Amino acid sequence: MKMAPSPGLSAPWTGIDTRRLRAFAPQPVQTPRGRHAQLLTIAAARRLRCIERTGLGRTEDAVYWKAVAPSAVFKAAELRAGDDFAALPC
């Protein structure tokens, strides 16, 4: 004889419980090295978008993405020059 699963056991967590628990979750803290890597990833994505837009014949978009890519690199360089950025061990 087959029996259906109990409705109480199939979904122990509801969306309301999840939202309630999210309030107690600690906020992630980003390290300077992690932020540096994120900024370089953003710069690379902007350059790739420039190449993509150029290939699609959308030169006005390509010019924009090519112009804003260095800003992320400059921010990463400023972050690396700061005192918070620890050097890698030799």
PDB file of N, CA and C in Angstrom:
ATOM      1  N   MET A   1       0.827  -1.176   0.000  1.00  0.00           N
ATOM      2  CA  MET A   1       0.000   0.000   0.000  1.00  0.00           C
ATOM      3  C   MET A   1       0.878   1.249   0.000  1.00  0.00           C
ATOM      4  N   LYS A   2       0.628   2.171  -0.939  1.00  0.00           N
ATOM      5  CA  LYS A   2       1.391   3.402  -1.016  1.00  0.00           C
ATOM      6  C   LYS A   2       0.691   4.485  -0.209  1.00  0.00           C
ATOM      7  N   MET A   3       1.517   5.295   0.423  1.00  0.00           N
ATOM      8  CA  MET A   3       0.963   6.384   1.225  1.00  0.00           C
ATOM      9  C   MET A   3       1.550   7.705   0.733  1.00  0.00           C
ATOM     10  N   ALA A   4       0.782   8.749   0.786  1.00  0.00           N
ATOM     11  CA  ALA A   4       1.247  10.078   0.381  1.00  0.00           C
ATOM     12  C   ALA A   4       2.115  10.660   1.488  1.00  0.00           C
ATOM     13  N   PRO A   5       3.085  11.488   1.110  1.00  0.00           N
ATOM     14  CA  PRO A   5       3.929  12.101   2.139  1.00  0.00           C
ATOM     15  C   PRO A   5       3.109  13.052   3.010  1.00  0.00           C
ATOM     16  N   SER A   6       3.549  13.173   4.224  1.00  0.00           N
ATOM     17  CA  SER A   6       2.878  14.068   5.163  1.00  0.00           C
ATOM     18  C   SER A   6       3.146  15.515   4.761  1.00  0.00           C
ATOM     19  N   PRO A   7       2.127  16.385   4.707  1.00  0.00           N
ATOM     20  CA  PRO A   7       2.359  17.768   4.296  1.00  0.00           C
ATOM     21  C   PRO A   7       3.254  18.530   5.254  1.00  0.00           C
ATOM     22  N   GLY A   8       3.279  18.152   6.503  1.00  0.00           N
ATOM     23  CA  GLY A   8       4.118  18.850   7.471  1.00  0.00           C
ATOM     24  C   GLY A   8       5.594  18.551   7.297  1.00  0.00           C
ATOM     25  N   LEU A   9       5.918  17.366   6.780  1.00  0.00           N
ATOM     26  CA  LEU A   9       7.318  16.971   6.650  1.00  0.00           C
ATOM     27  C   LEU A   9       7.934  17.361   5.311  1.00  0.00           C
ATOM     28  N   SER A  10       7.132  17.643   4.318  1.00  0.00           N
ATOM     29  CA  SER A  10       7.687  17.919   2.990  1.00  0.00           C
ATOM     30  C   SER A  10       8.291  19.316   2.890  1.00  0.00           C
ATOM     31  N   ALA A  11       7.776  20.287   3.619  1.00  0.00           N
ATOM     32  CA  ALA A  11       8.290  21.657   3.549  1.00  0.00           C
ATOM     33  C   ALA A  11       8.457  22.212   4.964  1.00  0.00           C
ATOM     34  N   PRO A  12       9.559  21.859   5.640  1.00  0.00           N
ATOM     35  CA  PRO A  12       9.718  22.339   7.011  1.00  0.00           C
ATOM     36  C   PRO A  12       9.957  23.841   7.110  1.00  0.00           C
ATOM     37  N   TRP A  13      10.530  24.454   6.074  1.00  0.00           N
ATOM     38  CA  TRP A  13      10.805  25.894   6.091  1.00  0.00           C
ATOM     39  C   TRP A  13       9.882  26.588   5.102  1.00  0.00           C
ATOM     40  N   THR A  14       9.336  27.672   5.531  1.00  0.00           N
ATOM     41  CA  THR A  14       8.514  28.476   4.636  1.00  0.00           C
ATOM     42  C   THR A  14       9.267  29.738   4.268  1.00  0.00           C
ATOM     43  N   GLY A  15       8.750  30.471   3.321  1.00  0.00           N
ATOM     44  CA  GLY A  15       9.393  31.719   2.911  1.00  0.00           C
ATOM     45  C   GLY A  15       9.441  32.731   4.035  1.00  0.00           C
ATOM     46  N   ILE A  16       8.423  32.727   4.885  1.00  0.00           N
ATOM     47  CA  ILE A  16       8.394  33.678   6.004  1.00  0.00           C
ATOM     48  C   ILE A  16       9.503  33.363   6.992  1.00  0.00           C
ATOM     49  N   ASP A  17       9.719  32.075   7.268  1.00  0.00           N
ATOM     50  CA  ASP A  17      10.796  31.683   8.177  1.00  0.00           C
ATOM     51  C   ASP A  17      12.154  32.084   7.618  1.00  0.00           C
ATOM     52  N   THR A  18      12.343  31.906   6.339  1.00  0.00           N
ATOM     53  CA  THR A  18      13.613  32.254   5.710  1.00  0.00           C
ATOM     54  C   THR A  18      13.870  33.750   5.801  1.00  0.00           C
ATOM     55  N   ARG A  19      12.853  34.550   5.532  1.00  0.00           N
ATOM     56  CA  ARG A  19      13.030  36.007   5.632  1.00  0.00           C
ATOM     57  C   ARG A  19      13.299  36.427   7.066  1.00  0.00           C
ATOM     58  N   ARG A  20      12.665  35.769   8.013  1.00  0.00           N
ATOM     59  CA  ARG A  20      12.870  36.100   9.412  1.00  0.00           C
ATOM     60  C   ARG A  20      14.302  35.777   9.839  1.00  0.00           C
ATOM     61  N   LEU A  21      14.822  34.644   9.397  1.00  0.00           N
ATOM     62  CA  LEU A  21      16.184  34.252   9.756  1.00  0.00           C
ATOM     63  C   LEU A  21      17.229  35.107   9.065  1.00  0.00           C
ATOM     64  N   ARG A  22      16.910  35.654   7.879  1.00  0.00           N
ATOM     65  CA  ARG A  22      17.852  36.481   7.146  1.00  0.00           C
ATOM     66  C   ARG A  22      18.238  37.725   7.940  1.00  0.00           C
ATOM     67  N   ALA A  23      17.346  38.198   8.813  1.00  0.00           N
ATOM     68  CA  ALA A  23      17.645  39.384   9.618  1.00  0.00           C
ATOM     69  C   ALA A  23      18.777  39.117  10.600  1.00  0.00           C
ATOM     70  N   PHE A  24      18.988  37.863  10.981  1.00  0.00           N
ATOM     71  CA  PHE A  24      20.023  37.531  11.954  1.00  0.00           C
ATOM     72  C   PHE A  24      21.334  37.100  11.300  1.00  0.00           C
ATOM     73  N   ALA A  25      21.361  36.986  10.000  1.00  0.00           N
ATOM     74  CA  ALA A  25      22.576  36.570   9.299  1.00  0.00           C
ATOM     75  C   ALA A  25      23.599  37.700   9.329  1.00  0.00           C
ATOM     76  N   PRO A  26      24.855  37.391   9.605  1.00  0.00           N
ATOM     77  CA  PRO A  26      25.870  38.447   9.616  1.00  0.00           C
ATOM     78  C   PRO A  26      26.133  38.965   8.206  1.00  0.00           C
ATOM     79  N   GLN A  27      26.391  40.242   8.104  1.00  0.00           N
ATOM     80  CA  GLN A  27      26.702  40.840   6.815  1.00  0.00           C
ATOM     81  C   GLN A  27      28.109  40.423   6.400  1.00  0.00           C
ATOM     82  N   PRO A  28      28.308  40.015   5.160  1.00  0.00           N
ATOM     83  CA  PRO A  28      29.651  39.618   4.731  1.00  0.00           C
ATOM     84  C   PRO A  28      30.584  40.837   4.698  1.00  0.00           C
ATOM     85  N   VAL A  29      31.790  40.617   5.134  1.00  0.00           N
ATOM     86  CA  VAL A  29      32.794  41.671   5.152  1.00  0.00           C
ATOM     87  C   VAL A  29      33.775  41.393   4.025  1.00  0.00           C
ATOM     88  N   GLN A  30      33.937  42.363   3.152  1.00  0.00           N
ATOM     89  CA  GLN A  30      34.833  42.174   2.023  1.00  0.00           C
ATOM     90  C   GLN A  30      36.220  42.668   2.392  1.00  0.00           C
ATOM     91  N   THR A  31      37.210  41.847   2.122  1.00  0.00           N
ATOM     92  CA  THR A  31      38.589  42.214   2.401  1.00  0.00           C
ATOM     93  C   THR A  31      39.096  43.142   1.296  1.00  0.00           C
ATOM     94  N   PRO A  32      40.143  43.914   1.580  1.00  0.00           N
ATOM     95  CA  PRO A  32      40.706  44.767   0.526  1.00  0.00           C
ATOM     96  C   PRO A  32      41.179  43.966  -0.691  1.00  0.00           C
ATOM     97  N   ARG A  33      41.726  42.796  -0.452  1.00  0.00           N
ATOM     98  CA  ARG A  33      42.192  41.969  -1.576  1.00  0.00           C
ATOM     99  C   ARG A  33      41.006  41.467  -2.401  1.00  0.00           C
ATOM    100  N   GLY A  34      39.911  41.138  -1.738  1.00  0.00           N
ATOM    101  CA  GLY A  34      38.708  40.720  -2.443  1.00  0.00           C
ATOM    102  C   GLY A  34      38.097  41.853  -3.254  1.00  0.00           C
ATOM    103  N   ARG A  35      38.089  43.059  -2.681  1.00  0.00           N
ATOM    104  CA  ARG A  35      37.567  44.230  -3.402  1.00  0.00           C
ATOM    105  C   ARG A  35      38.445  44.536  -4.616  1.00  0.00           C
ATOM    106  N   HIS A  36      39.760  44.385  -4.460  1.00  0.00           N
ATOM    107  CA  HIS A  36      40.691  44.606  -5.563  1.00  0.00           C
ATOM    108  C   HIS A  36      40.391  43.644  -6.705  1.00  0.00           C
ATOM    109  N   ALA A  37      40.185  42.376  -6.368  1.00  0.00           N
ATOM    110  CA  ALA A  37      39.864  41.374  -7.388  1.00  0.00           C
ATOM    111  C   ALA A  37      38.525  41.684  -8.049  1.00  0.00           C
ATOM    112  N   GLN A  38      37.555  42.145  -7.271  1.00  0.00           N
ATOM    113  CA  GLN A  38      36.249  42.489  -7.829  1.00  0.00           C
ATOM    114  C   GLN A  38      36.364  43.661  -8.803  1.00  0.00           C
ATOM    115  N   LEU A  39      37.151  44.660  -8.458  1.00  0.00           N
ATOM    116  CA  LEU A  39      37.316  45.811  -9.351  1.00  0.00           C
ATOM    117  C   LEU A  39      37.995  45.410 -10.662  1.00  0.00           C
ATOM    118  N   LEU A  40      38.972  44.527 -10.585  1.00  0.00           N
ATOM    119  CA  LEU A  40      39.626  44.064 -11.814  1.00  0.00           C
ATOM    120  C   LEU A  40      38.682  43.219 -12.658  1.00  0.00           C
ATOM    121  N   THR A  41      37.806  42.463 -12.017  1.00  0.00           N
ATOM    122  CA  THR A  41      36.797  41.694 -12.746  1.00  0.00           C
ATOM    123  C   THR A  41      35.822  42.625 -13.456  1.00  0.00           C
ATOM    124  N   ILE A  42      35.434  43.700 -12.789  1.00  0.00           N
ATOM    125  CA  ILE A  42      34.537  44.689 -13.391  1.00  0.00           C
ATOM    126  C   ILE A  42      35.193  45.333 -14.614  1.00  0.00           C
ATOM    127  N   ALA A  43      36.478  45.679 -14.482  1.00  0.00           N
ATOM    128  CA  ALA A  43      37.190  46.291 -15.610  1.00  0.00           C
ATOM    129  C   ALA A  43      37.271  45.334 -16.795  1.00  0.00           C
ATOM    130  N   ALA A  44      37.543  44.060 -16.514  1.00  0.00           N
ATOM    131  CA  ALA A  44      37.616  43.077 -17.594  1.00  0.00           C
ATOM    132  C   ALA A  44      36.257  42.895 -18.265  1.00  0.00           C
ATOM    133  N   ALA A  45      35.190  42.879 -17.475  1.00  0.00           N
ATOM    134  CA  ALA A  45      33.845  42.733 -18.044  1.00  0.00           C
ATOM    135  C   ALA A  45      33.489  43.927 -18.917  1.00  0.00           C
ATOM    136  N   ARG A  46      33.927  45.110 -18.513  1.00  0.00           N
ATOM    137  CA  ARG A  46      33.657  46.304 -19.328  1.00  0.00           C
ATOM    138  C   ARG A  46      34.404  46.255 -20.644  1.00  0.00           C
ATOM    139  N   ARG A  47      35.638  45.762 -20.614  1.00  0.00           N
ATOM    140  CA  ARG A  47      36.401  45.639 -21.865  1.00  0.00           C
ATOM    141  C   ARG A  47      35.768  44.606 -22.790  1.00  0.00           C
ATOM    142  N   LEU A  48      35.325  43.492 -22.215  1.00  0.00           N
ATOM    143  CA  LEU A  48      34.657  42.477 -23.034  1.00  0.00           C
ATOM    144  C   LEU A  48      33.360  43.001 -23.630  1.00  0.00           C
ATOM    145  N   ARG A  49      32.635  43.804 -22.860  1.00  0.00           N
ATOM    146  CA  ARG A  49      31.405  44.390 -23.386  1.00  0.00           C
ATOM    147  C   ARG A  49      31.720  45.353 -24.523  1.00  0.00           C
ATOM    148  N   CYS A  50      32.836  46.066 -24.431  1.00  0.00           N
ATOM    149  CA  CYS A  50      33.259  46.959 -25.524  1.00  0.00           C
ATOM    150  C   CYS A  50      33.501  46.149 -26.795  1.00  0.00           C
ATOM    151  N   ILE A  51      34.191  45.039 -26.663  1.00  0.00           N
ATOM    152  CA  ILE A  51      34.477  44.193 -27.826  1.00  0.00           C
ATOM    153  C   ILE A  51      33.177  43.636 -28.407  1.00  0.00           C
ATOM    154  N   GLU A  52      32.281  43.215 -27.507  1.00  0.00           N
ATOM    155  CA  GLU A  52      30.991  42.670 -27.948  1.00  0.00           C
ATOM    156  C   GLU A  52      30.184  43.719 -28.708  1.00  0.00           C
ATOM    157  N   ARG A  53      30.120  44.924 -28.173  1.00  0.00           N
ATOM    158  CA  ARG A  53      29.350  45.993 -28.820  1.00  0.00           C
ATOM    159  C   ARG A  53      29.962  46.404 -30.156  1.00  0.00           C
ATOM    160  N   THR A  54      31.285  46.381 -30.230  1.00  0.00           N
ATOM    161  CA  THR A  54      31.948  46.700 -31.497  1.00  0.00           C
ATOM    162  C   THR A  54      31.584  45.654 -32.555  1.00  0.00           C
ATOM    163  N   GLY A  55      31.573  44.389 -32.149  1.00  0.00           N
ATOM    164  CA  GLY A  55      31.217  43.323 -33.078  1.00  0.00           C
ATOM    165  C   GLY A  55      29.775  43.404 -33.558  1.00  0.00           C
ATOM    166  N   LEU A  56      28.899  43.987 -32.732  1.00  0.00           N
ATOM    167  CA  LEU A  56      27.501  44.148 -33.112  1.00  0.00           C
ATOM    168  C   LEU A  56      27.247  45.424 -33.911  1.00  0.00           C
ATOM    169  N   GLY A  57      28.294  46.215 -34.103  1.00  0.00           N
ATOM    170  CA  GLY A  57      28.145  47.455 -34.865  1.00  0.00           C
ATOM    171  C   GLY A  57      27.553  48.599 -34.052  1.00  0.00           C
ATOM    172  N   ARG A  58      27.591  48.489 -32.742  1.00  0.00           N
ATOM    173  CA  ARG A  58      27.060  49.544 -31.873  1.00  0.00           C
ATOM    174  C   ARG A  58      28.237  50.352 -31.324  1.00  0.00           C
ATOM    175  N   THR A  59      28.759  51.221 -32.161  1.00  0.00           N
ATOM    176  CA  THR A  59      29.978  51.945 -31.813  1.00  0.00           C
ATOM    177  C   THR A  59      29.783  52.911 -30.650  1.00  0.00           C
ATOM    178  N   GLU A  60      28.589  53.515 -30.527  1.00  0.00           N
ATOM    179  CA  GLU A  60      28.393  54.461 -29.424  1.00  0.00           C
ATOM    180  C   GLU A  60      28.452  53.738 -28.072  1.00  0.00           C
ATOM    181  N   ASP A  61      27.915  52.530 -27.995  1.00  0.00           N
ATOM    182  CA  ASP A  61      28.022  51.747 -26.767  1.00  0.00           C
ATOM    183  C   ASP A  61      29.456  51.292 -26.530  1.00  0.00           C
ATOM    184  N   ALA A  62      30.132  50.890 -27.592  1.00  0.00           N
ATOM    185  CA  ALA A  62      31.513  50.416 -27.460  1.00  0.00           C
ATOM    186  C   ALA A  62      32.426  51.514 -26.950  1.00  0.00           C
ATOM    187  N   VAL A  63      32.235  52.731 -27.446  1.00  0.00           N
ATOM    188  CA  VAL A  63      33.059  53.856 -26.999  1.00  0.00           C
ATOM    189  C   VAL A  63      32.825  54.124 -25.514  1.00  0.00           C
ATOM    190  N   TYR A  64      31.569  54.030 -25.078  1.00  0.00           N
ATOM    191  CA  TYR A  64      31.256  54.253 -23.665  1.00  0.00           C
ATOM    192  C   TYR A  64      31.943  53.209 -22.782  1.00  0.00           C
ATOM    193  N   TRP A  65      31.785  51.911 -23.127  1.00  0.00           N
ATOM    194  CA  TRP A  65      32.361  50.870 -22.286  1.00  0.00           C
ATOM    195  C   TRP A  65      33.885  50.909 -22.293  1.00  0.00           C
ATOM    196  N   LYS A  66      34.467  51.333 -23.415  1.00  0.00           N
ATOM    197  CA  LYS A  66      35.923  51.470 -23.459  1.00  0.00           C
ATOM    198  C   LYS A  66      36.387  52.620 -22.583  1.00  0.00           C
ATOM    199  N   ALA A  67      35.566  53.669 -22.483  1.00  0.00           N
ATOM    200  CA  ALA A  67      35.931  54.838 -21.684  1.00  0.00           C
ATOM    201  C   ALA A  67      35.804  54.584 -20.179  1.00  0.00           C
ATOM    202  N   VAL A  68      34.838  53.760 -19.764  1.00  0.00           N
ATOM    203  CA  VAL A  68      34.632  53.572 -18.329  1.00  0.00           C
ATOM    204  C   VAL A  68      35.448  52.419 -17.752  1.00  0.00           C
ATOM    205  N   ALA A  69      36.049  51.589 -18.571  1.00  0.00           N
ATOM    206  CA  ALA A  69      36.844  50.462 -18.066  1.00  0.00           C
ATOM    207  C   ALA A  69      38.039  50.914 -17.215  1.00  0.00           C
ATOM    208  N   PRO A  70      38.780  51.945 -17.602  1.00  0.00           N
ATOM    209  CA  PRO A  70      39.930  52.341 -16.781  1.00  0.00           C
ATOM    210  C   PRO A  70      39.560  52.861 -15.389  1.00  0.00           C
ATOM    211  N   SER A  71      38.339  53.334 -15.193  1.00  0.00           N
ATOM    212  CA  SER A  71      37.979  53.859 -13.877  1.00  0.00           C
ATOM    213  C   SER A  71      38.050  52.762 -12.818  1.00  0.00           C
ATOM    214  N   ALA A  72      37.636  51.554 -13.150  1.00  0.00           N
ATOM    215  CA  ALA A  72      37.725  50.448 -12.196  1.00  0.00           C
ATOM    216  C   ALA A  72      39.181  50.076 -11.936  1.00  0.00           C
ATOM    217  N   VAL A  73      40.015  50.156 -12.958  1.00  0.00           N
ATOM    218  CA  VAL A  73      41.440  49.852 -12.781  1.00  0.00           C
ATOM    219  C   VAL A  73      42.094  50.893 -11.882  1.00  0.00           C
ATOM    220  N   PHE A  74      41.745  52.164 -12.065  1.00  0.00           N
ATOM    221  CA  PHE A  74      42.306  53.217 -11.219  1.00  0.00           C
ATOM    222  C   PHE A  74      41.866  53.059  -9.769  1.00  0.00           C
ATOM    223  N   LYS A  75      40.611  52.681  -9.562  1.00  0.00           N
ATOM    224  CA  LYS A  75      40.131  52.440  -8.192  1.00  0.00           C
ATOM    225  C   LYS A  75      40.884  51.272  -7.564  1.00  0.00           C
ATOM    226  N   ALA A  76      41.141  50.229  -8.347  1.00  0.00           N
ATOM    227  CA  ALA A  76      41.887  49.076  -7.839  1.00  0.00           C
ATOM    228  C   ALA A  76      43.321  49.468  -7.494  1.00  0.00           C
ATOM    229  N   ALA A  77      43.923  50.314  -8.313  1.00  0.00           N
ATOM    230  CA  ALA A  77      45.288  50.772  -8.031  1.00  0.00           C
ATOM    231  C   ALA A  77      45.335  51.625  -6.767  1.00  0.00           C
ATOM    232  N   GLU A  78      44.324  52.479  -6.571  1.00  0.00           N
ATOM    233  CA  GLU A  78      44.264  53.288  -5.349  1.00  0.00           C
ATOM    234  C   GLU A  78      44.105  52.391  -4.121  1.00  0.00           C
ATOM    235  N   LEU A  79      43.294  51.376  -4.248  1.00  0.00           N
ATOM    236  CA  LEU A  79      43.084  50.452  -3.142  1.00  0.00           C
ATOM    237  C   LEU A  79      44.364  49.704  -2.815  1.00  0.00           C
ATOM    238  N   ARG A  80      45.078  49.314  -3.850  1.00  0.00           N
ATOM    239  CA  ARG A  80      46.331  48.570  -3.639  1.00  0.00           C
ATOM    240  C   ARG A  80      47.399  49.436  -2.993  1.00  0.00           C
ATOM    241  N   ALA A  81      47.377  50.728  -3.263  1.00  0.00           N
ATOM    242  CA  ALA A  81      48.368  51.639  -2.680  1.00  0.00           C
ATOM    243  C   ALA A  81      48.061  51.975  -1.226  1.00  0.00           C
ATOM    244  N   GLY A  82      46.852  51.681  -0.781  1.00  0.00           N
ATOM    245  CA  GLY A  82      46.449  52.002   0.594  1.00  0.00           C
ATOM    246  C   GLY A  82      47.150  51.129   1.625  1.00  0.00           C
ATOM    247  N   ASP A  83      47.036  51.555   2.871  1.00  0.00           N
ATOM    248  CA  ASP A  83      47.687  50.821   3.975  1.00  0.00           C
ATOM    249  C   ASP A  83      46.949  49.534   4.331  1.00  0.00           C
ATOM    250  N   ASP A  84      45.674  49.441   3.988  1.00  0.00           N
ATOM    251  CA  ASP A  84      44.874  48.265   4.330  1.00  0.00           C
ATOM    252  C   ASP A  84      45.266  47.042   3.499  1.00  0.00           C
ATOM    253  N   PHE A  85      45.872  47.274   2.343  1.00  0.00           N
ATOM    254  CA  PHE A  85      46.186  46.186   1.420  1.00  0.00           C
ATOM    255  C   PHE A  85      47.481  45.524   1.876  1.00  0.00           C
ATOM    256  N   ALA A  86      47.361  44.322   2.395  1.00  0.00           N
ATOM    257  CA  ALA A  86      48.544  43.605   2.911  1.00  0.00           C
ATOM    258  C   ALA A  86      49.316  42.974   1.758  1.00  0.00           C
ATOM    259  N   ALA A  87      50.630  43.004   1.877  1.00  0.00           N
ATOM    260  CA  ALA A  87      51.471  42.403   0.840  1.00  0.00           C
ATOM    261  C   ALA A  87      51.431  40.868   0.975  1.00  0.00           C
ATOM    262  N   LEU A  88      51.612  40.199  -0.141  1.00  0.00           N
ATOM    263  CA  LEU A  88      51.661  38.747  -0.108  1.00  0.00           C
ATOM    264  C   LEU A  88      52.965  38.279   0.531  1.00  0.00           C
ATOM    265  N   PRO A  89      52.934  37.197   1.261  1.00  0.00           N
ATOM    266  CA  PRO A  89      54.186  36.704   1.872  1.00  0.00           C
ATOM    267  C   PRO A  89      55.124  36.168   0.800  1.00  0.00           C
ATOM    268  N   CYS A  90      56.414  36.366   1.016  1.00  0.00           N
ATOM    269  CA  CYS A  90      57.415  35.898   0.047  1.00  0.00           C
ATOM    270  C   CYS A  90      57.786  34.470   0.272  1.00  0.00           C
TER     271      CYS A  90
END
